[in-house]
Coordinates of C-alpha atoms and ligand atoms in Angstrom, one line a residue:
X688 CA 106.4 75.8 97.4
X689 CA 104.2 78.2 99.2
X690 CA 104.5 79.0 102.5
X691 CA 101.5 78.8 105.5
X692 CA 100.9 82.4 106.7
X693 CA 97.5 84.1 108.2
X694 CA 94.5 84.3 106.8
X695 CA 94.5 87.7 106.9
X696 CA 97.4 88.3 105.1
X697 CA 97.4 89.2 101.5
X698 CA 99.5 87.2 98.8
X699 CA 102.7 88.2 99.5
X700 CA 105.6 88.6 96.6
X701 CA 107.7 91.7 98.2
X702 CA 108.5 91.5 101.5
X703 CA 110.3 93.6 104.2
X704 CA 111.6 92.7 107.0
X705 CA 112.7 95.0 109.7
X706 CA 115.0 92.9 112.6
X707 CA 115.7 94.8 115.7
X708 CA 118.8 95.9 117.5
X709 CA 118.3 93.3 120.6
X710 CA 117.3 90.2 118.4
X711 CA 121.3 90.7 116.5
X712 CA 123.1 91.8 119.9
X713 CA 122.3 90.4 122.9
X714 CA 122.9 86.7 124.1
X715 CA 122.1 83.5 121.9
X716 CA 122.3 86.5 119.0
X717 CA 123.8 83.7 116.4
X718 CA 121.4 81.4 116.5
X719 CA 119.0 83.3 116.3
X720 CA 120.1 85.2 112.8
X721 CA 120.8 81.8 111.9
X722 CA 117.5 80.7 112.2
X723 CA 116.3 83.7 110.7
X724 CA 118.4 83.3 107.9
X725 CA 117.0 79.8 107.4
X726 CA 113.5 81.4 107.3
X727 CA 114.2 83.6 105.1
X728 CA 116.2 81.2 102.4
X729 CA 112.7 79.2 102.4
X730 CA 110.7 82.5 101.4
X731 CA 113.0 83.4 99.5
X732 CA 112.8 79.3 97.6
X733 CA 108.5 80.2 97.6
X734 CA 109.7 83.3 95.0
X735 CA 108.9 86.0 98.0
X736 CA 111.3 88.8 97.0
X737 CA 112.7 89.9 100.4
X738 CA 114.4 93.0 101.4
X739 CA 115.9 93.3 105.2
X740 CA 116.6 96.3 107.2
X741 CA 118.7 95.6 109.7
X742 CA 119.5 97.4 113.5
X743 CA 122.5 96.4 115.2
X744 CA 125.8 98.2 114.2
X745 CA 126.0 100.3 116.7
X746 CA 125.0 97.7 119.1
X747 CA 127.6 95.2 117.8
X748 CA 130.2 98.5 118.2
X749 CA 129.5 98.7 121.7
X750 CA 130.5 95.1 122.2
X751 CA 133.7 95.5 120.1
X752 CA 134.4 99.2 122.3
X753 CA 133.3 97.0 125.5
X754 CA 130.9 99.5 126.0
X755 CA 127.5 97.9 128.1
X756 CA 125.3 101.6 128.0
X757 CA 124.4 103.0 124.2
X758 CA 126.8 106.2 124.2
X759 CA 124.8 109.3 124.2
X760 CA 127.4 111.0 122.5
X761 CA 126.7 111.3 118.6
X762 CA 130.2 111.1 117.1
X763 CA 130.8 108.0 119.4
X764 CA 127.4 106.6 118.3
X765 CA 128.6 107.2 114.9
X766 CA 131.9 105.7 115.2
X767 CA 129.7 102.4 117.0
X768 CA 128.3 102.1 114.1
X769 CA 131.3 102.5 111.8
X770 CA 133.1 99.2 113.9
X771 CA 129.7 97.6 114.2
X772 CA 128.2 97.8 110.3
X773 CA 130.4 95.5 108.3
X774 CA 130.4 93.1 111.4
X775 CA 127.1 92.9 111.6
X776 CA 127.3 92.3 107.6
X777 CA 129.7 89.9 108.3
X778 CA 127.0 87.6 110.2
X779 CA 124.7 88.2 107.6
X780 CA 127.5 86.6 104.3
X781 CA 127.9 83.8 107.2
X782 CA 124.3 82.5 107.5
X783 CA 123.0 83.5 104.1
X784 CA 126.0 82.0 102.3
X785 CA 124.9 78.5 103.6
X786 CA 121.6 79.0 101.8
X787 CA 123.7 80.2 98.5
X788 CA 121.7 83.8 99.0
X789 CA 123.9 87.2 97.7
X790 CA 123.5 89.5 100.0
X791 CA 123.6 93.6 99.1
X792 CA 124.2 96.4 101.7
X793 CA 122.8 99.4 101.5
X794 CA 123.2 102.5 104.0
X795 CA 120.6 105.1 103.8
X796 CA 120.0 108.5 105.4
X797 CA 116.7 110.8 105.0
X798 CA 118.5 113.2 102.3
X799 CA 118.7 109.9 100.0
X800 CA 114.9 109.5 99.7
X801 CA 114.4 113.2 99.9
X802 CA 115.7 114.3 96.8
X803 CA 113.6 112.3 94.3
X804 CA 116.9 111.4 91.9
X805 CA 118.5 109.3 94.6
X806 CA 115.1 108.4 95.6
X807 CA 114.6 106.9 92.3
X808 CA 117.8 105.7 91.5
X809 CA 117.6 104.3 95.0
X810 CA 114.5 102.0 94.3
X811 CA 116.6 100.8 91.1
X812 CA 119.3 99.7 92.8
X813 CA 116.8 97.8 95.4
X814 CA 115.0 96.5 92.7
X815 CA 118.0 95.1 90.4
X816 CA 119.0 93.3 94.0
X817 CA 115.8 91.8 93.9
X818 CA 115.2 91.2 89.9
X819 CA 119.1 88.9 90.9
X820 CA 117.6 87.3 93.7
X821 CA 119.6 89.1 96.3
X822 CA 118.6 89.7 99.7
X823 CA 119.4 93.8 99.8
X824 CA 120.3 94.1 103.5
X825 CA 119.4 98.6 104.4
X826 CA 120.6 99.9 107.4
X827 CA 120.4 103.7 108.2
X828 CA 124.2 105.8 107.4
X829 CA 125.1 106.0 111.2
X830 CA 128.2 107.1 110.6
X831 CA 127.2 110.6 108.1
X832 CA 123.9 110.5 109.6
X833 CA 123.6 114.0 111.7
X834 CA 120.8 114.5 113.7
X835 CA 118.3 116.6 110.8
X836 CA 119.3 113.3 108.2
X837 CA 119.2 110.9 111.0
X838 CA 115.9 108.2 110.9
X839 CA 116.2 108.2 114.4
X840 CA 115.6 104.6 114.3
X841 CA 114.9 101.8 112.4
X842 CA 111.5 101.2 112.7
X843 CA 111.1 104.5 110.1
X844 CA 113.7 103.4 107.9
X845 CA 111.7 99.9 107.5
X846 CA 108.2 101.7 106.6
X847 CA 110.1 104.0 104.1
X848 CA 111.4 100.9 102.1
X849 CA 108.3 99.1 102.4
X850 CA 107.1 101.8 100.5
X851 CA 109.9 102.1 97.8
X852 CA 109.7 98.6 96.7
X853 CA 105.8 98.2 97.0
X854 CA 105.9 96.0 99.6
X855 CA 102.5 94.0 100.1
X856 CA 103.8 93.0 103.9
X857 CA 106.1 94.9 105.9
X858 CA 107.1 92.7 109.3
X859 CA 109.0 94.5 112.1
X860 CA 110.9 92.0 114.0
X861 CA 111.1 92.9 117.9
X862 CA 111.1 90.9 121.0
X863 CA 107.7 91.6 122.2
X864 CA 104.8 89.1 120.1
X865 CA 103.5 92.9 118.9
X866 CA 101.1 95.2 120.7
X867 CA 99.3 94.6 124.5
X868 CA 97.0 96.7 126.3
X869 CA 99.7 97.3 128.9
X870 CA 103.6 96.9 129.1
X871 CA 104.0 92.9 128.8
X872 CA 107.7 93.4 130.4
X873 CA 106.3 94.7 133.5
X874 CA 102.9 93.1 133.6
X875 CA 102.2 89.3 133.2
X876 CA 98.5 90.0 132.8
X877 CA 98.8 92.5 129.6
X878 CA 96.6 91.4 127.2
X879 CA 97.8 90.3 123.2
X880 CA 96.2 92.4 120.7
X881 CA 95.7 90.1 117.8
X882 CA 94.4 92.0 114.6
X883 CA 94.1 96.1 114.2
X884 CA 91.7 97.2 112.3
X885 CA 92.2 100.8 112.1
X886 CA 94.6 103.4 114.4
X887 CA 93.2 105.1 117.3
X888 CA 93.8 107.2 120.1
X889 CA 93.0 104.1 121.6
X890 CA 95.4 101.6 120.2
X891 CA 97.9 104.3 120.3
X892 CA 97.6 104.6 124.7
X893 CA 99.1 101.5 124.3
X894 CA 102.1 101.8 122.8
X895 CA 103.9 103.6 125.7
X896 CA 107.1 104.4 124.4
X897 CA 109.4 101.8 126.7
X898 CA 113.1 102.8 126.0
X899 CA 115.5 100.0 126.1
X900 CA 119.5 100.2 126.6
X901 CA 120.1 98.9 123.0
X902 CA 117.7 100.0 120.4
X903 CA 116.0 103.2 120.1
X904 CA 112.4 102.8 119.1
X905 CA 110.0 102.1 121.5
X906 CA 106.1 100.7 120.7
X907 CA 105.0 103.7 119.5
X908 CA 107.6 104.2 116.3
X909 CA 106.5 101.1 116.0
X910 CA 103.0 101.8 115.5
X911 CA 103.6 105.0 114.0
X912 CA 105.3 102.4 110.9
X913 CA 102.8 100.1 111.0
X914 CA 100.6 103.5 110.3
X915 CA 102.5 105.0 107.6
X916 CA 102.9 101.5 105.7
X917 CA 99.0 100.7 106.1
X918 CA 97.7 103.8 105.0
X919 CA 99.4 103.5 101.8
X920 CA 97.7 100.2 101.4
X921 CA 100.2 97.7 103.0
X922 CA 99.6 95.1 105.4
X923 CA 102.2 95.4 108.5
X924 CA 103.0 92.6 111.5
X925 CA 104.9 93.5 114.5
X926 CA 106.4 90.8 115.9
X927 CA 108.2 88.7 118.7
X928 CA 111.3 87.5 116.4
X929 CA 113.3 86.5 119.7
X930 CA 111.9 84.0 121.3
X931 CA 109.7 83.2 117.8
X932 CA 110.8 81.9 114.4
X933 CA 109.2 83.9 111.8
X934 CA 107.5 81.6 110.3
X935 CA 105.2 81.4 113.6
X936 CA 105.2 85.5 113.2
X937 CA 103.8 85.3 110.0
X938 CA 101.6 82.2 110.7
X939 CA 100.2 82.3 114.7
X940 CA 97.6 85.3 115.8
X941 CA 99.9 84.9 119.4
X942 CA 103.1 85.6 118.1
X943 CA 102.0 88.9 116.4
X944 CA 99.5 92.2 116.1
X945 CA 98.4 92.1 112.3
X946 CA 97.4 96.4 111.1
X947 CA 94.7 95.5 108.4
X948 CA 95.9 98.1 105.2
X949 CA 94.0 100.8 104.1
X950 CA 92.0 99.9 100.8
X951 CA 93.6 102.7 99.0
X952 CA 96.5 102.1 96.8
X953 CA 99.2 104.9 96.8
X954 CA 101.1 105.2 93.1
X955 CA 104.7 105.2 94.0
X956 CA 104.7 109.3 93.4
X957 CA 102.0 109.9 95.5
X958 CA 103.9 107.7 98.6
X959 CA 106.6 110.0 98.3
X960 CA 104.3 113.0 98.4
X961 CA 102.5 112.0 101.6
X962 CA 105.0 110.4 103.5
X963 CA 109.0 110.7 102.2
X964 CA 109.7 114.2 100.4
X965 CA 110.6 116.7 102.5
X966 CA 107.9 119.6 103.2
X967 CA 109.5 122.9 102.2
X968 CA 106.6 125.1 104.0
X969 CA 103.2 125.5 104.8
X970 CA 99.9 126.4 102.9
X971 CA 97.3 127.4 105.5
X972 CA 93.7 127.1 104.1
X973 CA 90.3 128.4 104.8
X974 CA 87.2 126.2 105.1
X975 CA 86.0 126.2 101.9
X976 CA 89.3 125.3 100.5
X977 CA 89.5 122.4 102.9
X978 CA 85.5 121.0 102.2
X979 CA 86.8 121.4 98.2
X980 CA 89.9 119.1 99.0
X981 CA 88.7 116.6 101.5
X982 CA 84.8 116.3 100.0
X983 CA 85.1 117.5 96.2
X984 CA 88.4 115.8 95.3
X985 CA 89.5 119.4 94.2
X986 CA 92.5 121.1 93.5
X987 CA 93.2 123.8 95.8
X988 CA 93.0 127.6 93.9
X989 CA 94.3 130.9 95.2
X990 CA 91.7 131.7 96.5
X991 CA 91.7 129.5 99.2
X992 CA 95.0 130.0 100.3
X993 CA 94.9 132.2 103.5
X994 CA 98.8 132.2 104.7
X995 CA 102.2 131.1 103.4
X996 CA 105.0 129.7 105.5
X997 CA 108.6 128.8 104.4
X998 CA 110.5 129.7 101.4
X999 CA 110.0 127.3 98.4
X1000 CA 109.7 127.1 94.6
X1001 CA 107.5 125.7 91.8
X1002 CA 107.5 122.0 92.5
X1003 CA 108.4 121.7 95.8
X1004 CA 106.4 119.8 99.0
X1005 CA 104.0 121.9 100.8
X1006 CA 101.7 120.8 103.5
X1007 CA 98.2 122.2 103.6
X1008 CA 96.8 123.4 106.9
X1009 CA 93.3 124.2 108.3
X1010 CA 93.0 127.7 109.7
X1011 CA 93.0 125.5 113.3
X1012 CA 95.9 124.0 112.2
X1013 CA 95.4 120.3 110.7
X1014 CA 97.7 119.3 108.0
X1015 CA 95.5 117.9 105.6
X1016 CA 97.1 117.3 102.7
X1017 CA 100.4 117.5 100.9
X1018 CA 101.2 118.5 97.3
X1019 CA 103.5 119.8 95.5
X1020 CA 103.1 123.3 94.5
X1021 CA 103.1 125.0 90.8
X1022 CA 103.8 128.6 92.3
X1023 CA 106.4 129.4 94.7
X1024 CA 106.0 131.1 97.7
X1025 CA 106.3 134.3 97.1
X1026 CA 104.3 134.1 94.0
X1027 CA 101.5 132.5 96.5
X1028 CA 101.8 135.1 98.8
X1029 CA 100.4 137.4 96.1
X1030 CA 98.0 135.3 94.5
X1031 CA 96.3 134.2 97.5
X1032 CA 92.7 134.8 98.5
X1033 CA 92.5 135.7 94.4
X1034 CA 90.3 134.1 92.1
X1035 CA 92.6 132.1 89.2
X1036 CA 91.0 134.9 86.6
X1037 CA 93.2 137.3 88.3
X1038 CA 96.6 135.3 88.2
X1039 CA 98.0 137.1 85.3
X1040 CA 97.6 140.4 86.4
X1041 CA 98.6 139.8 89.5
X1042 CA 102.2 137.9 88.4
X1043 CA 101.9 139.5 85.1
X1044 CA 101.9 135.6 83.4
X1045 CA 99.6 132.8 84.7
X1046 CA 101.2 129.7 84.7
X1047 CA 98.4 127.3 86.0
X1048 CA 95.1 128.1 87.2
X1049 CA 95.7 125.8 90.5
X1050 CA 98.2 126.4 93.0
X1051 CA 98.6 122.9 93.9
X1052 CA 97.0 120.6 91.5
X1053 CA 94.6 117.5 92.4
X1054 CA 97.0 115.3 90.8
X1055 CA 99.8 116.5 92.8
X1056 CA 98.2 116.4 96.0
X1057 CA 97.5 113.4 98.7
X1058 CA 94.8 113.8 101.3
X1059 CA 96.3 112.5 104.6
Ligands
LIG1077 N1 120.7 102.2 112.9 C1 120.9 101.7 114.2 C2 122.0 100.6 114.2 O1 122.1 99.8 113.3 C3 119.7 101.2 114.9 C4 118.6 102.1 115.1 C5 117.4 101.4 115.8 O2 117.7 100.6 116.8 O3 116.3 101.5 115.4 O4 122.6 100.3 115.2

């Protein structure tokens, strides 16, 4: 069975699907999921492996607390979420069970993908969900998640998995039919923007981040995804999965803005360089360096290096800096910082007398490094 999607879309056999906070909560909430679930049981039928990341516990603990504003205090956020998660999972066994679909939960916060063993172990889990045709429903750890851990919404959380399990789509649910030239809540002439071709400061005066009472992305964490996900080479859709069944998302130009990918394709290590692992401090680079990196495809030498930020050791993320103060690049680092410190602006020739051992001739190597 295949199933009738854009022509712009690529074949799709990973899919994730990120469903907003307001499509689960608010009014007429059932059917909806319920129709969602129905759309998803027929992708799921066409062999499209399918992963969900889901808002909506702490909305769905407000309604159990009788609370009608999002609590701006943390702990009672957290505890939202702690009522609201398993009903929210709840909803999801209802509707998927009638399409005889397993259903997995999975609760994430930023230290999970940070370290690269739960990273890892995390994509195995996702993928032995998927290799036993379960639907692996992610949601972000509310309840441990402190502020420096936290996501901060959803819309993160969805690009990050997109990019665990290779995702060739990545579809964030919300209940606008994707990006307009103005706010289409306050302005009935807005104008849909069908395709994207490329981000620009353009595109991005768009997305003026509109806070809602429920959910806490706006347009632009939305776009901000859509950017992560499409400059490692995957196609992304925003769009209108309240008043829309997804199907019509993934099939009519109206109902959705398409972000055209990249053509590069990120290996899995190289994702987690640019856009997961945690940067443990700052590399700061002088022109020739940069021209090497950006133009040559080099790695980047001591002797390059002008400044060293942060406190880290051999392997850790760095991000590389022009001397006017564009990250660049990202890598991970053979040297550690203090190491660098007295290396730097030295040719490699000198590394050993320097340190008293050379290790490596390159403080970050090419193969360890993404250009951003
Ligand atoms: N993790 C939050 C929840 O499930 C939602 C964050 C968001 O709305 O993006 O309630």
């Amino acid at each position: 069975m295949s199933i009738a999607v854009r022509k712009e879309l690529p074949g799709i056999s990973t899919l994730v699907i990120k469903i907003g906070s307001r499509i689960l909560s608010t009014d007429g909430h059932q059917q909806r999921l319920a129709r969602l679930a129905e759309d998803i049981a027929a992708l799921h039928k066409a062999a499209i492996r399918t992963v969900i990341v889901s808002s909506g516990a702490i909305a769905h603990g407000m309604a159990a607390l009788e609370l009608t504003r999002r609590p701006s205090l943390i702990p009672l956020q957290q505890a939202c979420a702690s009522i609201g998660q398993h009903r929210l999972m709840h909803r999801y066994e209802h509707f998927f069970s009638r399409h005889n679909i397993p259903i997995g939960q999975v609760l994430l916060t930023w230290d999970d993908l940070r370290s690269k063993k739960r990273y890892l172990n995390l994509r195995n889990t996702l993928f032995q969900l998927l290799d036993h045709r379960c639907i692996p429903i992610v949601n972000e750890n509310d309840s441990v998640g402190v502020e420096e851990i936290q996501f901060g919404n959803n819309d993160m959380l969805g690009a990050q998995v997109a990019l665990l399990v290779h995702a060739d789509l990545f579809v964030n649910l919300t209940d606008v039919g994707g990006l307009y030239d103005r706010n289409p809540h306050g302005d009935a002439s807005a104008k849909h923007i069908p395709v994207v071709t490329a981000m620009s400061a353009a595109i991005r005066k768009m997305a003026a981040d509109v806070r809602k009472e429920i959910s806490v992305g706006g347009m632009a964490t939305k776009l901000k995804a859509a950017e992560i996900v499409t400059r490692a080479g995957i196609t992304a859709l925003i769009g209108d999965g309240f008043d829309q069944r997804l199907g019509d998302v993934l099939l009519k130009p109206e109902a959705a803005t398409l972000f055209l990918p990249e053509q590069r394709k990120m290996s899995s290590r190289h994702r987690w360089i640019a856009f997961t692992g945690h940067s443990d401090g700052v590399l700061t680079i002088d022109d020739g360096a940069g021209t090497a990196l950006l133009k040559g495809g080099k790695s980047l030498l001591p002797a390059g290096v002008r400044e060293v930020s942060g406190t880290f050791k051999p392997g850790d993320t760095v991000a590389i800096r022009t001397l006017g103060g564009t990250t660049i690049a990202r890598g991970l680092v053979n040297y550690g910082s203090e190491e660098i410190n007295t290396i730097k602006r030295c040719k490699s020739s000198e590394i050993s007398e320097k340190l008293g051992v050379k290790r490596f001739d390159e403080v970050v190597h090419r193969n360890n490094l993404v250009l951003l």
